[in-house]
Coordinates of C-alpha atoms in Angstrom, one line a residue:
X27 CA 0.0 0.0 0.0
X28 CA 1.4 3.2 -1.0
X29 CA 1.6 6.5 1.3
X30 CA -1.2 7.9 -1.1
X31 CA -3.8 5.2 -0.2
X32 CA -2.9 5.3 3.2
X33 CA -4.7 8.8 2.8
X34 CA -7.9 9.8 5.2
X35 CA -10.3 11.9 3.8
X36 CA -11.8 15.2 5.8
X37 CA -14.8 13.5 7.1
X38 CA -12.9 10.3 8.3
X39 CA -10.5 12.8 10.5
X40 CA -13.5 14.8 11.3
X41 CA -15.3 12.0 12.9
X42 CA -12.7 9.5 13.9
X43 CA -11.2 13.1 16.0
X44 CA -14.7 14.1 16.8
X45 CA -14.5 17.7 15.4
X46 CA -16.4 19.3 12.5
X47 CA -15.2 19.3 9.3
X48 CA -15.0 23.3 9.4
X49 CA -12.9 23.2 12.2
X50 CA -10.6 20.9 10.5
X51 CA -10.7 23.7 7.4
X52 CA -10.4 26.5 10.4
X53 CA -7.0 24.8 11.5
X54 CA -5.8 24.2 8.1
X55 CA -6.3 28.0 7.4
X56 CA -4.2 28.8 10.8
X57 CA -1.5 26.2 9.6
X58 CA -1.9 23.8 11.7
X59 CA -2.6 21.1 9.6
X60 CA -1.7 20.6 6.3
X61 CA -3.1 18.4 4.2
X62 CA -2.3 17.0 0.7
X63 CA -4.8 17.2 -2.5
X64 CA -5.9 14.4 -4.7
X65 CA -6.4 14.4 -8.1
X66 CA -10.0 16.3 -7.4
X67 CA -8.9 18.8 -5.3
X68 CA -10.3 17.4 -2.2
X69 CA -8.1 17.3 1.2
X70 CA -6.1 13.9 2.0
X71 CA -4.7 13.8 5.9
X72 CA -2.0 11.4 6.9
X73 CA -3.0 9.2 9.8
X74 CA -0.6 10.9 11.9
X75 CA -2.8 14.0 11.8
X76 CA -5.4 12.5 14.0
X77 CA -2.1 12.9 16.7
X78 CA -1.6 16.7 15.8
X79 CA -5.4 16.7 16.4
X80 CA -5.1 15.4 20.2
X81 CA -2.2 17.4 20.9
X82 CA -4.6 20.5 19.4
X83 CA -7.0 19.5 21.8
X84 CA -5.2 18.8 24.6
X85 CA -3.3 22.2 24.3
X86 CA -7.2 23.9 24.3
X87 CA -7.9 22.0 27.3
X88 CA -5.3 23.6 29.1
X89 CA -5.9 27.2 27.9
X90 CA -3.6 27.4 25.8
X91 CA -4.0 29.5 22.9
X92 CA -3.9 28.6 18.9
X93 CA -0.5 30.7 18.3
X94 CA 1.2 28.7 20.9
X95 CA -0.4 25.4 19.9
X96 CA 0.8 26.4 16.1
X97 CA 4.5 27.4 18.0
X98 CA 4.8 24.1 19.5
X99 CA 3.2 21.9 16.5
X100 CA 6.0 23.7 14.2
X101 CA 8.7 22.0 16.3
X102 CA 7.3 18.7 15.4
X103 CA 7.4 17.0 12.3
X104 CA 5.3 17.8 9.1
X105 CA 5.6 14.0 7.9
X106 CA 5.2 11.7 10.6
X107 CA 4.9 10.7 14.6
X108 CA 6.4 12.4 16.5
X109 CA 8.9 10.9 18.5
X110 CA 8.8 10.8 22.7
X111 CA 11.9 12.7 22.9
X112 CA 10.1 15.3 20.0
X113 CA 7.0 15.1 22.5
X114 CA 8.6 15.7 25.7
X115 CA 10.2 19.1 24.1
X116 CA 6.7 19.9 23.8
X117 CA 5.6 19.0 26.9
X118 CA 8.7 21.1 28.8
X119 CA 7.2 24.2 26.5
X120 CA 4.3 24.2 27.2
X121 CA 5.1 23.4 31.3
X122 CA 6.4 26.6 31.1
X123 CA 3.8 28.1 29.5
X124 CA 1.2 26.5 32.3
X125 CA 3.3 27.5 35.4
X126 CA 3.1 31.4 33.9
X127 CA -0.4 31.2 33.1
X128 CA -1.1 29.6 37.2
X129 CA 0.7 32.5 38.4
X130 CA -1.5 35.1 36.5
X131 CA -4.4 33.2 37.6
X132 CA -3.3 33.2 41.4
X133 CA -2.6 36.7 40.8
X134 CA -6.3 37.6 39.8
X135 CA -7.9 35.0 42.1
X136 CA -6.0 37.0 45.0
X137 CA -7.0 40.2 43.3
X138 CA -10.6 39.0 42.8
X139 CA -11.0 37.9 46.3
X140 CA -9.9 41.5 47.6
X141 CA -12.6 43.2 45.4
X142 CA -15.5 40.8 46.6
X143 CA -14.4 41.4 50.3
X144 CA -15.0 44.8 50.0
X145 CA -17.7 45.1 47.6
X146 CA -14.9 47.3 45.3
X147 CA -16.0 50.0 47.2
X148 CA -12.3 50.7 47.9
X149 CA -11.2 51.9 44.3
X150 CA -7.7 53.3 45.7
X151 CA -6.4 50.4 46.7
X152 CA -8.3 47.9 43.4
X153 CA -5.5 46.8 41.3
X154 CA -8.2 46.9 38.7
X155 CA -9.2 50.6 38.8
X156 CA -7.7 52.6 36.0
X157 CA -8.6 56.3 37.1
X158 CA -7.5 58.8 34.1
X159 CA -6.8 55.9 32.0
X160 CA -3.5 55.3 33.9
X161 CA -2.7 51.7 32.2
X162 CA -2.8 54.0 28.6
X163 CA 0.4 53.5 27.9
X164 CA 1.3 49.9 28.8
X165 CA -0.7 48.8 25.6
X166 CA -4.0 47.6 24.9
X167 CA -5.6 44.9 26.9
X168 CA -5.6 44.4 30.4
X169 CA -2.1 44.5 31.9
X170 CA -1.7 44.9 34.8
X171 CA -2.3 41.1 36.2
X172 CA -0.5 39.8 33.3
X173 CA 2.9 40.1 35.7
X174 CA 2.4 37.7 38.1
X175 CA 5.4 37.8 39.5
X176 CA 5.3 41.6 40.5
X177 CA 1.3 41.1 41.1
X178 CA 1.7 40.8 45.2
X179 CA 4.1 43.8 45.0
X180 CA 1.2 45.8 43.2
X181 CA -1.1 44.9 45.8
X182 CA 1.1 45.8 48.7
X183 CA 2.0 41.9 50.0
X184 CA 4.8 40.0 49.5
X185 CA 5.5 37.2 46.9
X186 CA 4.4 33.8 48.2
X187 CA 5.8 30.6 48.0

């Protein structure tokens, strides 16, 4: 049997990685999958993809967003399996990625917890107030919990363990 006709069409990886066939177009359009054309135009996925697919999922699961799932999945090979030591790069990545994302978190949870206490009544000492659009200049979005490591600072503690 040659690579060709080992071949799985949209639908089969749609249902056997129980997605939607647009999402399967959606992640082709963002590059994370790439599939090969037959003779008819119509899209052709190794069987490996159905691992890319897990690893997508997974990474979703976990928060993570598209652009680092992509980041990762561009480390990997195009043509096969990964390998474990290929997958446990990966895995240190996106580790790293987590343990950031748990300090933002504990950042706003600690935050959050403040503002509920007191009803946010307090707005010189919320971390989220913004009088006179003070954050202007740090960029768009919200900024100011995204350093979770100078988060307790900010709120007058000290960094815990």
């Amino acid at each position: 049997m040659s690579v060709r006709d080992d071949l799985l069409s949209i639908g089969t990886v749609a249902e056997r990685a129980g997605l939607s066939v647009p999402a399967l177009r959606y992640y082709e359009e963002r590059g994370l999958l790439s599939p090969v054309r037959d003779a008819g135009g119509r899209r052709r996925f190794p069987r490996h993809v159905l691992r890319r697919l897990a690893v997508i999922a997974a990474g979703q699961r976990v928060g993570l967003s598209l652009a680092d799932i992509g980041e990762a999945l561009d480390t990997l090979p195009p043509d096969r399996a990964p390998s474990a030591r290929e997958w446990s790069r990966v895995g240190e990545v996106w580790q790293r990625l987590l343990d950031a994302r748990i300090r933002e978190l504990q950042a706003l949870r600690t935050s959050l917890t403040g503002c509920i206490g007191c009803g946010c009544l307090s707005l010189t000492r919320c971390t989220l107030f913004n009088p006179h659009d003070a954050a202007r200049d740090e960029g768009s979005g919200s900024r100011w919990l995204r350093d979770a490591e100078h988060a307790p600072a900010k709120l007058g503690r000290e960094p815990g363990p």
